[in-house]
GROMACS .gro file of C-alpha atoms in nm:
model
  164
    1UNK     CA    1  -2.144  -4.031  -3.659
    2UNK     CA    2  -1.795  -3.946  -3.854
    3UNK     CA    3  -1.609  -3.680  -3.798
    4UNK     CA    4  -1.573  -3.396  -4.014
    5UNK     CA    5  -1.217  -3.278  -4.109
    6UNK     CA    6  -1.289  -2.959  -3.944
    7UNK     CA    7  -1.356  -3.149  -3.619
    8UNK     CA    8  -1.035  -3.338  -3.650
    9UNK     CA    9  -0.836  -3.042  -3.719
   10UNK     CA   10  -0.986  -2.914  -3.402
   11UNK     CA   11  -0.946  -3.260  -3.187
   12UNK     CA   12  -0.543  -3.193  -3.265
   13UNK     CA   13  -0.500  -2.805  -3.276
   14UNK     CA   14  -0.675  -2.716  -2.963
   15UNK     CA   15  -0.463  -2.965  -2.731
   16UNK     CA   16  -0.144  -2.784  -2.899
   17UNK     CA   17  -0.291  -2.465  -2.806
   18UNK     CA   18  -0.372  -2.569  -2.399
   19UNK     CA   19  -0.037  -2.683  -2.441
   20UNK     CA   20   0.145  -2.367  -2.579
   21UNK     CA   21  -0.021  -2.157  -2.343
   22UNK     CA   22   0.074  -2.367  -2.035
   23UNK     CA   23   0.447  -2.329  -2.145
   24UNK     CA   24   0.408  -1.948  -2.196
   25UNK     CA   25   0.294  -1.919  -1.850
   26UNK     CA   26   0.540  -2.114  -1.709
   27UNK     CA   27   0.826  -1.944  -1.890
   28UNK     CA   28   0.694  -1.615  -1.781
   29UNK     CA   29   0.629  -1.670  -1.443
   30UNK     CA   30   1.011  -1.831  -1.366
   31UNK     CA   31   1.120  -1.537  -1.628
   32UNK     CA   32   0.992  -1.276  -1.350
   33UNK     CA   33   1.092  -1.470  -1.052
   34UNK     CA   34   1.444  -1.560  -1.169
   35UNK     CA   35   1.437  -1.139  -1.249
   36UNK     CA   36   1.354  -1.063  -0.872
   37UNK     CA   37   1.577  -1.233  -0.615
   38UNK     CA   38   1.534  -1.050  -0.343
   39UNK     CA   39   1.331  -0.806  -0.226
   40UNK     CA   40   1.418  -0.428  -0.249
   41UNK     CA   41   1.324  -0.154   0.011
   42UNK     CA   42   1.272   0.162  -0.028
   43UNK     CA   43   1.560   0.383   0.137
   44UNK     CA   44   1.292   0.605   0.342
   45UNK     CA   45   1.001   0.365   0.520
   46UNK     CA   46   0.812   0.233   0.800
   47UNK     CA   47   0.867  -0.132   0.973
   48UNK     CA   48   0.599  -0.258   1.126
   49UNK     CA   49   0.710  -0.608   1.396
   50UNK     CA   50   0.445  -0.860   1.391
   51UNK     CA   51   0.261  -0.883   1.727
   52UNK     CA   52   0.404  -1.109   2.005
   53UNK     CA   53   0.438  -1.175   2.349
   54UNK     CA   54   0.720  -1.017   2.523
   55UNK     CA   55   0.944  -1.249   2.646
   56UNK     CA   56   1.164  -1.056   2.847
   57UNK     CA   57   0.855  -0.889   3.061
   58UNK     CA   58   0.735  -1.243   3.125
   59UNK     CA   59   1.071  -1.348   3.215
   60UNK     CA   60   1.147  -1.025   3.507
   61UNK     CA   61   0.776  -0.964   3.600
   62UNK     CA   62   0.632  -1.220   3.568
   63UNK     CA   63   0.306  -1.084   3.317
   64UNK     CA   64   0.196  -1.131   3.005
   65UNK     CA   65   0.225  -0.836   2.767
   66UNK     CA   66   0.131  -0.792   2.405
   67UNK     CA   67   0.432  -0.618   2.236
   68UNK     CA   68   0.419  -0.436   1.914
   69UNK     CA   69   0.772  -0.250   1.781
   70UNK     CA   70   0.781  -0.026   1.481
   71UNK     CA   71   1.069   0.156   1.328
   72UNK     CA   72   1.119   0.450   1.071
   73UNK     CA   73   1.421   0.431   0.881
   74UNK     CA   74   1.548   0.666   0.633
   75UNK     CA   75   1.908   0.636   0.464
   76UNK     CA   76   1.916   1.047   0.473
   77UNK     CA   77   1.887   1.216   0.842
   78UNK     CA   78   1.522   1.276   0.935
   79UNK     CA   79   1.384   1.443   1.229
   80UNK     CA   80   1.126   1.602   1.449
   81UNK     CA   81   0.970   1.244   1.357
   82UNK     CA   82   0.598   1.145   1.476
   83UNK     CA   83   0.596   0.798   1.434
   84UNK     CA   84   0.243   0.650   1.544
   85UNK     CA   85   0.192   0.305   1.649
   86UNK     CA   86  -0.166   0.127   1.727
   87UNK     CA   87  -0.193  -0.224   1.829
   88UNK     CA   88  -0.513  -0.395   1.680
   89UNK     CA   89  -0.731  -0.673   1.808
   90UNK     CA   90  -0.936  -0.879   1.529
   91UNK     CA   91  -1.312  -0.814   1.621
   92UNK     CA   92  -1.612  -0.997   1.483
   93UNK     CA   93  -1.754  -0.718   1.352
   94UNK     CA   94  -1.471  -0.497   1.352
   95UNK     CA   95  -1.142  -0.483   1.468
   96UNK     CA   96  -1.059  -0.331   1.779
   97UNK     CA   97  -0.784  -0.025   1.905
   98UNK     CA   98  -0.634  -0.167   2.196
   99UNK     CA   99  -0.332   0.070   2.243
  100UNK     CA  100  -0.217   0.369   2.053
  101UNK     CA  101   0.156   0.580   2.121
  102UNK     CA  102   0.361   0.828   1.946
  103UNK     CA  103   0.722   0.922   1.964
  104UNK     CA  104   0.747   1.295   2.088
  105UNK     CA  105   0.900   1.520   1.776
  106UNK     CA  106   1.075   1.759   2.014
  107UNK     CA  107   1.321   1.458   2.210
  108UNK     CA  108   1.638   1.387   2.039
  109UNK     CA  109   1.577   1.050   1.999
  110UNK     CA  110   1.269   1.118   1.731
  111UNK     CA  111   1.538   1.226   1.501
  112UNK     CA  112   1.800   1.019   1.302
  113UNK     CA  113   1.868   0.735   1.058
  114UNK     CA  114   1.620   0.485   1.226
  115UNK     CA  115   1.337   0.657   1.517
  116UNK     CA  116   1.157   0.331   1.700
  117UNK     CA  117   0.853   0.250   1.900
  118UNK     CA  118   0.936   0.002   2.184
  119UNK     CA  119   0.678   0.062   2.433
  120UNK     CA  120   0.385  -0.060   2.281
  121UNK     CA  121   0.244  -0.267   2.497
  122UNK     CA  122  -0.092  -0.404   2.588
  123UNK     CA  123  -0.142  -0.636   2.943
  124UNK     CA  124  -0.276  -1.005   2.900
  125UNK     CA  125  -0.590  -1.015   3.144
  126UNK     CA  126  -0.640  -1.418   3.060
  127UNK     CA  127  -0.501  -1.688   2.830
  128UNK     CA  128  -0.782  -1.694   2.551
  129UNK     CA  129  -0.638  -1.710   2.212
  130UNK     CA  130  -0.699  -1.399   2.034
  131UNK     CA  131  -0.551  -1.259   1.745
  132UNK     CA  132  -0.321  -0.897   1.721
  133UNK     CA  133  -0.175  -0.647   1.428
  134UNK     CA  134   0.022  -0.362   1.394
  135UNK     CA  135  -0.033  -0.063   1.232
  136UNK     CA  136   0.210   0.264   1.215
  137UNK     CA  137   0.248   0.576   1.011
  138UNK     CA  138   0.493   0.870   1.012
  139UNK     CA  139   0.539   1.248   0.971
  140UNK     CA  140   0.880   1.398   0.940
  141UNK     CA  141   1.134   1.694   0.851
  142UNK     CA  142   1.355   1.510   0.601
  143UNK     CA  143   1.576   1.716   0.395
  144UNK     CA  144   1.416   2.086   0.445
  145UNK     CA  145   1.016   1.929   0.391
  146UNK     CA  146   0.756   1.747   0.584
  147UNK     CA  147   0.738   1.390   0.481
  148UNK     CA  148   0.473   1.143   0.542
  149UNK     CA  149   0.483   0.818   0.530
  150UNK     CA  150   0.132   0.591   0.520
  151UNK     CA  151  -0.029   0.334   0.706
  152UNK     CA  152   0.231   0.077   0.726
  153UNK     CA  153   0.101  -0.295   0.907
  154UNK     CA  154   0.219  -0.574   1.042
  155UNK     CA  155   0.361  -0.836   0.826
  156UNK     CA  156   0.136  -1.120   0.968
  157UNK     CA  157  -0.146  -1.117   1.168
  158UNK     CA  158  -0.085  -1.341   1.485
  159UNK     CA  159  -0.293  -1.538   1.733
  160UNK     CA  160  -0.171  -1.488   2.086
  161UNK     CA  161  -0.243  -1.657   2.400
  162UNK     CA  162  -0.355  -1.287   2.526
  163UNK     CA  163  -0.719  -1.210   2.647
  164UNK     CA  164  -0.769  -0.854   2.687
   0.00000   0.00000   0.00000
């Protein structure tokens, strides 16, 4: 069977087309990454450490503890800060609260620039690889009102030699 013109005109335009678009996308997409080289923060927010083992408590005590450290930082003063921290544990059918702590609002040390969360900690019963998150949020006086700041979580979810 011959081809039509039509279907000739069609046999060449339509590569051109694939083509064109393919280049637009490309453009674009190292347009917007050439326009973003680094990531910006906001100046008030939550940090949220990926879960790990603690190797300084391994080190003096000779244990295995699940560590989780959050921080909220603000580039104005805040205080009377409640920063909440819960360590996760991936479940099969859902995941599981394995430690929850909050900084005390009335202590010196829940106000300032940055307020942290060090003492996270969950014990390691056994060795079975299981895997751990983060998750933190915040209420605080900043600048004559009561912030809050949303659930903020881990980075990466991470599977720890930790049993619990």
């Amino acid at each position: 069977m011959k081809n039509s013109p039509n279907s000739q005109h069609r046999n060449t335009v339509f590569p051109t087309i694939l083509f064109l678009l393919s280049l637009s996308v490309a453009t674009n997409q190292s347009t917007a990454a050439a326009a973003k080289p680094g990531i910006s923060k906001p100046s008030c927010r939550i940090e949220v450490d990926d879960a790990h083992i603690s190797s300084s408590i391994r080190k003096h005590l000779k244990i295995s503890v699940l560590k989780v450290n959050a921080r909220s930082i603000c580039n104005v003063r805040q205080d009377h800060v409640t920063l909440t921290l819960i360590i996760y544990k991936i479940g099969y059918l859902s995941d599981h609260l394995m430690h929850r702590v909050e900084t005390n609002p009335l202590i010196p040390s829940s106000s300032g620039l940055i307020v942290k969360v060090q003492d996270a900690k969950v014990a390691c019963k056994n060795s079975q690889l299981s895997s751990y998150y983060g998750m933190a949020y915040a209420k605080a006086f900043i600048q004559g009102k009561w912030q809050y700041a949303g659930k903020t979580r881990s980075a990466n979810i991470r599977s720890l030699r930790c049993g619990t």
